[in-house]
């Protein structure tokens, strides 16, 4: 598994949750799994012993030799081995891809280096690789290296490659003057392989060269093959549609389970959620400085402050609601400066109706999932989404826009679904403030006036199983297909 982020070492979003949890599940099922990722500055904060190995080597980066050293960690109760490529010039920085001032300007160089170094690391470790599984654009060069035998490593002869698209909006698109960092022959810089309208496109490179492609929900797998949602790569994806599979992410219930969550002041399960959530809310209200008003629905949001997440619906709606609608809000997020500003302004107007934290805090994310009554996730598009899955488990019915993984995982509280006892949340279809308002209003009304229906929705969601076991089995079958594709190629 080659990845640019993995829980518990480095995380900006759901990609890290997947790259951290899937190998653990696969290892528990008897596979030998090795994860290779960069040695960022903050990996040491995970509280896991990370030790140097005696493996060091020089990586050719555009004709220059750059030193790399391998570090190693083992996570408790698992056979998964984590290796970190250490090169302080590239990775000893405050951020992973960017800082508040924007993306690192040398990202193409940094992640090309990482891919070449990771490939060399596997060579040094002498592992017989069946599957090289890469994630998104930062590691997408590896399938190209394997397919073209670039670097000539022995393990390329055997390995089949799989790329998972976590978010097609981020493609690793760079000016052609960056192409030399990849180390690939210029003959691959053409519109059917690595070029995209004159630029280098690393995501496209992975999609073209990998044996198999996956993405993180069934609906997103279909959406990205359309011009509206394909971010310009829908043609490539349609061409490879027979190799593309949607697999909904799982949840790591060792980390996200209100019955044993160490971040919560009171743990709870499907039998004790009323008391548990009330106590979590009381403590969160104290901590964040808002009054404890349990008769009002507490609406929670946790997520990146990026256009994708629907803030252009949430902020206007909140301006309308904070003074007039009987609800409280809690928001945790960090990201684009303009959303920091507009949410900051909103908070200055909203008084005790809104608690806002503009930071990244795992602990608060857990506490908000538990304390809230309703979890809001009105994403414009959403490949899979994990927060809505966490909120199901935490007894916090989600209100979501009908896209991608949100459609695949949340069942709307329609009369029919309630009668079938399958409803788990509230879904709106048209991406507009009005549609969101209508849907959120419905959720708040059920919360306030129909306690039995609310109980049914909460408990149906809490009893669902979105664990990694199901997803891991689906990945295994994709791996088998990739291996047979690979054998046919040689
Ligand atoms: P994405 O990968 O697009 O960011 P997901 O819903 O798939 O969205 O995953 C987001 C993950 O990041 C979740 O685990 C969520 O709890 C976490 N997260 C996002 N923003 C924050 C934040 N400000 N503080 C703590 N955790 C956050």
Coordinates of C-alpha atoms and ligand atoms in Angstrom, one line a residue:
X1 CA 0.0 0.0 0.0
X2 CA 1.6 3.3 -1.1
X3 CA -0.1 6.4 0.3
X4 CA 0.5 10.0 1.1
X5 CA -1.4 9.9 4.4
X6 CA -2.5 7.2 6.9
X7 CA -4.1 7.2 10.3
X8 CA -2.7 7.4 13.0
X9 CA 0.4 9.0 11.5
X10 CA -0.7 11.8 9.2
X11 CA -4.2 12.9 8.1
X12 CA -5.9 15.6 6.2
X13 CA -9.1 13.7 5.3
X14 CA -10.8 10.4 4.5
X15 CA -7.9 9.1 2.5
X16 CA -5.9 8.7 5.7
X17 CA -8.7 6.8 7.4
X18 CA -8.9 4.3 4.5
X19 CA -5.1 3.9 4.1
X20 CA -4.8 3.3 7.9
X21 CA -7.7 0.9 8.3
X22 CA -7.9 -1.2 5.2
X23 CA -4.4 -2.7 5.7
X24 CA -5.3 -3.6 9.3
X25 CA -8.4 -5.4 8.1
X26 CA -6.6 -7.2 5.3
X27 CA -3.8 -8.3 7.7
X28 CA -6.5 -9.6 10.1
X29 CA -7.7 -11.7 7.2
X30 CA -4.3 -13.3 6.8
X31 CA -2.6 -11.1 4.2
X32 CA 0.9 -9.6 4.6
X33 CA 0.5 -5.9 4.3
X34 CA 3.1 -3.2 4.1
X35 CA 2.4 0.5 4.0
X36 CA 4.9 2.9 2.6
X37 CA 4.4 6.7 3.2
X38 CA 6.5 9.8 3.6
X39 CA 8.1 10.6 7.0
X40 CA 6.4 13.9 7.7
X41 CA 7.3 16.0 10.7
X42 CA 4.2 15.1 12.7
X43 CA 4.3 11.3 12.3
X44 CA 6.0 11.1 15.7
X45 CA 2.9 12.5 17.4
X46 CA 1.0 9.3 16.9
X47 CA 2.4 7.9 20.1
X48 CA 3.8 4.9 18.2
X49 CA 7.5 4.0 18.3
X50 CA 9.1 4.9 14.9
X51 CA 12.6 3.6 14.6
X52 CA 15.3 4.0 11.9
X53 CA 16.2 1.0 9.9
X54 CA 19.6 0.4 8.4
X55 CA 18.2 0.8 4.9
X56 CA 19.3 4.0 3.1
X57 CA 19.8 4.6 -0.6
X58 CA 20.1 7.3 -3.2
X59 CA 17.2 8.1 -5.4
X60 CA 17.6 9.6 -8.9
X61 CA 15.6 12.8 -9.1
X62 CA 15.9 14.4 -12.5
X63 CA 19.6 13.4 -12.8
X64 CA 20.5 14.2 -9.2
X65 CA 21.1 11.7 -6.5
X66 CA 18.9 12.5 -3.4
X67 CA 19.4 10.5 -0.2
X68 CA 16.5 8.6 1.4
X69 CA 16.4 6.6 4.6
X70 CA 13.7 4.2 5.7
X71 CA 12.0 4.4 9.1
X72 CA 9.7 1.7 10.5
X73 CA 6.8 1.3 12.9
X74 CA 4.5 -1.5 13.9
X75 CA 1.0 -0.7 15.0
X76 CA -0.1 -2.5 18.2
X77 CA -2.1 -5.8 17.7
X78 CA -1.5 -6.0 14.0
X79 CA 1.1 -7.5 11.7
X80 CA 1.0 -4.5 9.3
X81 CA 4.4 -2.9 8.9
X82 CA 4.6 0.8 8.2
X83 CA 7.7 2.2 6.4
X84 CA 8.4 5.9 6.1
X85 CA 10.6 7.4 3.5
X86 CA 12.7 10.0 5.3
X87 CA 14.0 13.0 3.4
X88 CA 13.7 16.2 5.5
X89 CA 14.1 18.6 2.6
X90 CA 10.8 17.3 1.2
X91 CA 8.8 16.1 4.2
X92 CA 9.9 17.9 7.3
X93 CA 7.4 20.7 6.9
X94 CA 4.4 22.0 8.7
X95 CA 1.8 20.6 6.2
X96 CA 1.4 17.6 4.0
X97 CA 0.4 19.3 0.7
X98 CA 0.1 22.9 1.6
X99 CA 0.0 25.6 4.3
X100 CA -2.4 28.4 4.7
X101 CA -0.6 30.4 2.0
X102 CA -1.3 27.6 -0.6
X103 CA 0.0 24.4 -2.1
X104 CA 3.8 23.7 -1.8
X105 CA 5.2 24.8 -5.1
X106 CA 7.4 21.7 -5.4
X107 CA 4.6 19.1 -4.9
X108 CA 5.4 17.4 -8.2
X109 CA 9.0 17.0 -7.3
X110 CA 8.1 15.9 -3.7
X111 CA 5.7 13.2 -4.6
X112 CA 7.7 12.0 -7.7
X113 CA 10.6 11.6 -5.3
X114 CA 8.4 9.7 -2.9
X115 CA 7.1 7.3 -5.6
X116 CA 10.6 6.6 -6.9
X117 CA 12.0 6.2 -3.3
X118 CA 9.0 4.0 -2.2
X119 CA 9.6 1.7 -5.3
X120 CA 13.3 1.5 -4.4
X121 CA 12.4 0.8 -0.7
X122 CA 10.4 -2.2 -1.7
X123 CA 13.3 -3.4 -3.8
X124 CA 15.6 -3.1 -0.8
X125 CA 13.2 -4.9 1.5
X126 CA 13.2 -7.8 -1.0
X127 CA 9.4 -8.4 -0.8
X128 CA 7.4 -10.4 -3.3
X129 CA 4.7 -8.0 -4.1
X130 CA 1.4 -9.4 -5.5
X131 CA -0.5 -6.1 -5.3
X132 CA 0.7 -2.5 -5.3
X133 CA -2.3 -0.5 -4.2
X134 CA -1.9 3.3 -4.6
X135 CA -4.2 6.1 -3.5
X136 CA -5.0 9.3 -5.5
X137 CA -2.5 11.4 -7.4
X138 CA 0.4 11.6 -4.9
X139 CA 1.2 7.9 -5.5
X140 CA -0.2 7.5 -9.0
X141 CA 3.2 7.3 -10.6
X142 CA 3.8 3.9 -9.2
X143 CA 1.5 2.0 -11.6
X144 CA 3.2 3.9 -14.4
X145 CA 6.6 2.8 -13.1
X146 CA 5.5 -0.8 -12.8
X147 CA 3.8 -0.9 -16.2
X148 CA 6.7 0.6 -18.0
X149 CA 9.4 -1.1 -15.8
X150 CA 10.8 2.3 -15.1
X151 CA 13.7 1.9 -12.7
X152 CA 14.0 -1.8 -13.5
X153 CA 13.1 -3.2 -10.1
X154 CA 12.6 -6.9 -9.8
X155 CA 9.3 -6.6 -7.9
X156 CA 7.7 -5.0 -11.0
X157 CA 7.8 -8.3 -12.8
X158 CA 5.2 -9.8 -10.5
X159 CA 3.1 -6.9 -9.1
X160 CA -0.4 -6.1 -10.3
X161 CA -1.4 -2.5 -9.6
X162 CA -4.7 -1.0 -8.2
X163 CA -5.4 2.7 -7.9
X164 CA -8.2 4.1 -5.6
X165 CA -9.7 7.4 -6.5
X166 CA -10.6 9.1 -3.2
X167 CA -11.4 12.4 -4.8
X168 CA -11.2 13.2 -8.5
X169 CA -11.2 17.0 -7.8
X170 CA -7.6 16.7 -6.8
X171 CA -5.6 15.5 -9.8
X172 CA -2.0 16.5 -9.3
X173 CA -2.0 18.6 -12.4
X174 CA 1.3 20.4 -13.1
X175 CA 3.0 22.5 -15.8
X176 CA 4.8 20.4 -18.4
X177 CA 8.1 21.9 -17.1
X178 CA 7.6 19.7 -14.1
X179 CA 7.5 16.5 -16.2
X180 CA 11.2 15.8 -15.8
X181 CA 10.7 15.1 -12.1
X182 CA 8.6 12.0 -12.9
X183 CA 11.7 10.3 -14.4
X184 CA 9.4 8.9 -17.2
X185 CA 10.4 9.0 -20.8
X186 CA 8.9 11.9 -22.8
X187 CA 7.3 9.4 -25.1
X188 CA 4.6 9.0 -22.4
X189 CA 3.8 12.6 -22.5
X190 CA 0.9 12.3 -24.9
X191 CA -2.9 12.8 -24.5
X192 CA -3.6 9.1 -24.1
X193 CA -1.2 8.7 -21.2
X194 CA 0.3 11.4 -19.0
X195 CA -0.6 14.6 -20.7
X196 CA -3.7 16.6 -20.1
X197 CA -4.2 19.7 -22.3
X198 CA -0.5 20.4 -22.4
X199 CA 0.0 19.8 -18.6
X200 CA 1.2 16.8 -16.7
X201 CA -1.7 15.0 -14.9
X202 CA -0.7 12.4 -12.3
X203 CA -4.2 11.2 -11.5
X204 CA -4.7 10.5 -15.2
X205 CA -1.4 8.7 -15.3
X206 CA -2.5 6.3 -12.6
X207 CA -5.9 5.7 -14.2
X208 CA -4.2 4.9 -17.5
X209 CA -1.5 2.6 -16.2
X210 CA -3.1 0.7 -13.3
X211 CA -4.5 -2.8 -13.8
X212 CA -7.6 -2.0 -11.8
X213 CA -9.3 1.1 -10.7
X214 CA -11.5 1.6 -7.7
X215 CA -13.4 4.5 -6.1
X216 CA -15.0 4.8 -2.8
X217 CA -18.7 4.4 -3.6
X218 CA -21.0 2.9 -6.3
X219 CA -22.7 6.1 -7.1
X220 CA -19.4 8.1 -7.3
X221 CA -18.1 5.4 -9.7
X222 CA -21.0 6.2 -12.0
X223 CA -20.9 10.0 -11.5
X224 CA -17.3 10.4 -12.5
X225 CA -18.0 8.9 -15.8
X226 CA -20.2 11.8 -16.7
X227 CA -19.1 15.2 -18.1
X228 CA -20.8 17.0 -15.2
X229 CA -18.9 15.2 -12.5
X230 CA -15.8 13.7 -14.2
X231 CA -13.6 16.8 -13.6
X232 CA -12.3 16.4 -17.2
X233 CA -11.3 12.8 -16.8
X234 CA -14.7 11.2 -17.5
X235 CA -13.5 10.2 -21.0
X236 CA -10.5 8.3 -19.5
X237 CA -12.8 6.7 -16.9
X238 CA -15.4 5.7 -19.5
X239 CA -12.7 4.0 -21.5
X240 CA -11.6 2.0 -18.5
X241 CA -15.1 1.5 -17.1
X242 CA -14.8 -2.3 -17.3
X243 CA -11.9 -2.1 -14.9
X244 CA -13.5 0.4 -12.4
X245 CA -15.3 -0.8 -9.3
X246 CA -17.0 1.2 -6.5
X247 CA -16.3 0.0 -3.0
X248 CA -17.9 2.0 -0.1
X249 CA -15.4 2.8 2.6
X250 CA -15.7 1.1 5.9
X251 CA -15.5 2.5 9.4
X252 CA -12.8 1.6 11.9
X253 CA -15.1 0.8 14.8
X254 CA -12.0 0.5 17.1
X255 CA -11.8 4.2 16.7
X256 CA -15.3 5.3 16.0
X257 CA -17.7 3.6 18.4
X258 CA -19.5 5.6 21.1
X259 CA -19.6 2.4 23.3
X260 CA -15.8 2.6 23.8
X261 CA -14.7 6.0 22.6
X262 CA -12.1 7.4 25.0
X263 CA -12.8 11.0 23.9
X264 CA -16.3 10.9 25.3
X265 CA -17.2 11.9 28.8
X266 CA -19.8 9.2 28.8
X267 CA -19.9 6.2 26.5
X268 CA -23.2 4.8 25.2
X269 CA -24.8 2.3 22.9
X270 CA -28.1 1.7 21.2
X271 CA -29.8 1.1 24.6
X272 CA -28.3 4.1 26.4
X273 CA -28.0 6.7 23.8
X274 CA -30.4 9.2 25.3
X275 CA -28.5 9.5 28.6
X276 CA -25.1 9.2 26.9
X277 CA -25.7 11.8 24.3
X278 CA -27.2 14.2 26.8
X279 CA -24.1 14.0 29.0
X280 CA -21.8 14.4 26.0
X281 CA -23.8 17.5 25.0
X282 CA -23.7 19.0 28.5
X283 CA -19.9 18.7 28.6
X284 CA -19.4 19.9 25.1
X285 CA -21.6 22.9 25.8
X286 CA -19.5 23.7 28.8
X287 CA -16.3 23.3 26.9
X288 CA -17.3 25.4 24.0
X289 CA -19.1 28.1 26.0
X290 CA -22.7 27.7 24.8
X291 CA -25.7 27.1 27.1
X292 CA -27.0 23.5 27.5
X293 CA -30.4 23.6 25.9
X294 CA -31.4 20.0 25.2
X295 CA -34.9 20.8 24.0
X296 CA -33.3 22.5 20.9
X297 CA -31.7 20.3 18.3
X298 CA -28.0 20.6 18.2
X299 CA -26.8 20.6 14.6
X300 CA -23.2 19.5 14.1
X301 CA -20.8 19.9 11.2
X302 CA -17.2 18.6 11.0
X303 CA -15.3 19.0 7.8
X304 CA -12.8 20.7 5.6
X305 CA -13.6 24.3 4.7
X306 CA -13.6 23.6 1.0
X307 CA -16.2 24.4 -1.7
X308 CA -16.9 20.7 -2.0
X309 CA -18.5 20.5 1.4
X310 CA -21.5 22.8 0.8
X311 CA -20.6 25.8 2.9
X312 CA -22.1 28.0 0.2
X313 CA -25.5 26.5 1.3
X314 CA -24.8 26.3 5.0
X315 CA -23.6 29.9 5.6
X316 CA -26.6 31.7 4.0
X317 CA -29.0 29.3 5.7
X318 CA -27.4 29.9 9.1
X319 CA -27.6 33.7 8.6
X320 CA -31.3 33.2 8.2
X321 CA -31.7 30.7 11.0
X322 CA -29.5 31.7 13.8
X323 CA -31.8 34.3 15.2
X324 CA -35.2 32.8 14.2
X325 CA -35.0 29.1 14.3
X326 CA -34.9 27.1 17.6
X327 CA -31.7 25.2 17.1
X328 CA -28.1 25.3 18.2
X329 CA -25.1 24.7 16.0
X330 CA -21.6 23.5 16.5
X331 CA -19.0 23.7 13.7
X332 CA -15.5 22.3 13.5
X333 CA -13.4 22.9 10.4
X334 CA -10.3 24.3 8.8
X335 CA -9.3 25.1 5.3
X336 CA -9.9 28.0 2.8
X337 CA -9.2 31.4 4.3
X338 CA -12.5 32.9 2.9
X339 CA -14.6 30.4 4.8
X340 CA -12.6 31.1 8.0
X341 CA -13.6 34.7 7.5
X342 CA -17.3 34.2 6.7
X343 CA -17.8 31.7 9.5
X344 CA -16.0 34.0 11.9
X345 CA -18.3 36.8 10.9
X346 CA -21.3 34.5 11.3
X347 CA -20.2 33.5 14.8
X348 CA -19.8 37.1 15.8
X349 CA -23.5 37.6 14.9
X350 CA -24.9 34.3 16.2
X351 CA -24.2 34.6 19.9
X352 CA -24.8 31.5 22.0
X353 CA -26.6 29.8 19.1
X354 CA -23.3 28.8 17.5
X355 CA -20.0 27.3 18.8
X356 CA -17.3 27.6 16.1
X357 CA -13.8 26.0 16.2
X358 CA -11.6 26.7 13.3
X359 CA -9.0 24.1 13.8
X360 CA -8.2 20.4 13.3
X361 CA -9.0 18.4 16.4
X362 CA -9.7 14.7 16.4
X363 CA -10.9 14.8 19.9
X364 CA -13.5 17.5 19.2
X365 CA -14.6 15.7 16.1
X366 CA -15.5 12.7 18.2
X367 CA -17.2 14.8 20.9
X368 CA -19.2 16.7 18.3
X369 CA -20.4 13.4 16.6
X370 CA -21.6 12.2 20.0
X371 CA -23.1 15.5 21.4
X372 CA -25.0 16.6 18.3
X373 CA -28.6 15.5 17.5
X374 CA -28.3 16.0 13.7
X375 CA -25.2 15.8 11.6
X376 CA -25.2 18.1 8.5
X377 CA -23.3 17.1 5.4
X378 CA -24.7 19.0 2.4
X379 CA -21.7 18.3 0.1
X380 CA -21.9 19.5 -3.5
X381 CA -20.2 16.2 -4.4
X382 CA -18.9 13.5 -2.1
X383 CA -16.9 10.4 -3.2
X384 CA -17.8 8.5 -0.1
X385 CA -17.8 10.6 3.0
X386 CA -17.0 9.1 6.4
X387 CA -18.5 11.6 8.8
X388 CA -22.1 10.5 7.9
X389 CA -21.1 6.9 8.6
X390 CA -19.6 7.9 12.0
X391 CA -22.8 9.9 12.8
X392 CA -25.0 6.9 12.1
X393 CA -23.0 4.9 14.7
X394 CA -23.1 7.8 17.1
X395 CA -26.9 8.1 17.0
X396 CA -26.8 11.4 15.1
X397 CA -29.0 11.1 12.0
X398 CA -27.3 12.8 9.0
X399 CA -28.9 15.4 6.7
X400 CA -27.2 14.9 3.4
X401 CA -27.2 16.0 -0.3
X402 CA -28.1 13.1 -2.6
X403 CA -24.7 12.6 -4.2
X404 CA -21.9 9.9 -4.3
X405 CA -21.4 7.9 -1.1
X406 CA -24.0 9.9 0.7
X407 CA -26.8 8.4 -1.4
X408 CA -25.3 4.9 -1.0
X409 CA -25.2 5.1 2.8
X410 CA -28.1 7.3 4.1
X411 CA -31.7 6.2 3.7
X412 CA -34.2 9.1 3.7
X413 CA -36.9 9.2 6.3
X414 CA -39.8 9.0 3.8
X415 CA -43.1 7.5 4.9
X416 CA -42.3 4.4 2.9
X417 CA -38.8 3.9 4.4
X418 CA -40.1 4.6 7.9
X419 CA -42.7 2.0 7.4
X420 CA -40.0 -0.4 6.3
X421 CA -37.9 0.6 9.3
X422 CA -35.0 1.3 7.0
X423 CA -34.8 5.1 7.4
X424 CA -31.5 6.4 8.9
X425 CA -31.4 10.1 8.0
X426 CA -32.7 12.9 5.7
X427 CA -31.7 13.4 2.0
X428 CA -32.3 16.4 -0.2
X429 CA -31.9 16.3 -4.0
X430 CA -31.6 19.8 -5.4
X431 CA -28.4 21.6 -4.5
X432 CA -30.0 24.8 -3.2
X433 CA -30.4 26.7 0.1
X434 CA -34.2 26.1 -0.2
X435 CA -33.9 22.4 -0.6
X436 CA -31.4 22.1 2.3
X437 CA -33.7 24.3 4.5
X438 CA -36.7 22.2 3.7
X439 CA -34.8 19.0 4.6
X440 CA -33.2 20.3 7.7
X441 CA -36.5 21.7 8.9
X442 CA -38.1 18.3 8.4
X443 CA -35.3 16.7 10.5
X444 CA -35.7 19.3 13.3
X445 CA -39.4 18.9 13.4
X446 CA -39.2 15.1 13.8
X447 CA -36.6 15.6 16.5
X448 CA -38.7 18.1 18.4
X449 CA -42.2 16.7 17.9
X450 CA -42.1 13.0 17.0
X451 CA -39.9 11.3 19.6
X452 CA -40.9 7.7 18.6
X453 CA -40.0 8.3 15.0
X454 CA -36.7 10.0 16.0
X455 CA -35.9 7.0 18.2
X456 CA -36.5 4.6 15.3
X457 CA -34.3 6.6 12.9
X458 CA -31.5 6.9 15.5
X459 CA -31.5 3.2 16.4
X460 CA -31.8 2.0 12.9
X461 CA -28.6 3.9 12.0
X462 CA -26.8 2.8 15.2
X463 CA -27.5 -0.9 14.4
X464 CA -26.1 -0.8 10.9
X465 CA -22.7 -2.3 10.2
X466 CA -20.4 -0.3 8.0
X467 CA -17.2 -2.1 9.3
X468 CA -14.2 -2.7 7.1
X469 CA -14.9 -6.4 6.8
X470 CA -17.4 -6.0 3.9
X471 CA -15.2 -3.5 2.1
X472 CA -12.0 -5.6 2.6
X473 CA -13.7 -8.6 1.0
X474 CA -14.6 -6.5 -2.0
X475 CA -11.0 -5.2 -2.3
X476 CA -9.8 -8.8 -2.2
X477 CA -11.9 -9.6 -5.2
X478 CA -10.5 -6.6 -7.1
X479 CA -7.0 -7.7 -6.2
X480 CA -7.7 -11.2 -7.6
X481 CA -9.0 -9.6 -10.8
X482 CA -5.9 -7.3 -11.0
X483 CA -3.6 -10.4 -10.6
X484 CA -5.3 -12.2 -13.4
X485 CA -5.2 -9.1 -15.6
X486 CA -1.5 -8.9 -14.8
X487 CA -0.9 -12.5 -15.7
X488 CA -2.6 -12.0 -19.0
X489 CA -0.4 -9.0 -19.8
X490 CA 2.8 -11.0 -19.4
Ligands
LIG1 P1 -12.8 14.3 3.1 O1 -11.9 13.1 3.0 O2 -13.4 14.8 1.8 O3 -12.2 15.4 4.0 P2 -14.5 12.5 4.7 O4 -15.9 12.7 5.4 O5 -14.4 11.3 3.8 O6 -14.1 13.9 3.9 O7 -13.4 12.4 5.9 C1 -13.1 13.5 6.7 C2 -12.3 13.0 7.9 O8 -11.6 14.0 8.4 C3 -13.2 12.5 9.0 O9 -12.6 11.5 9.7 C4 -13.4 13.8 9.8 O10 -13.8 13.5 11.1 C5 -12.0 14.4 9.7 N1 -12.0 15.9 9.8 C6 -12.3 16.8 8.8 N2 -12.1 18.0 9.3 C7 -11.7 17.9 10.6 C8 -11.3 18.8 11.7 N3 -11.3 20.1 11.5 N4 -10.9 18.3 12.8 C9 -10.9 17.0 13.0 N5 -11.2 16.0 12.1 C10 -11.6 16.5 10.9

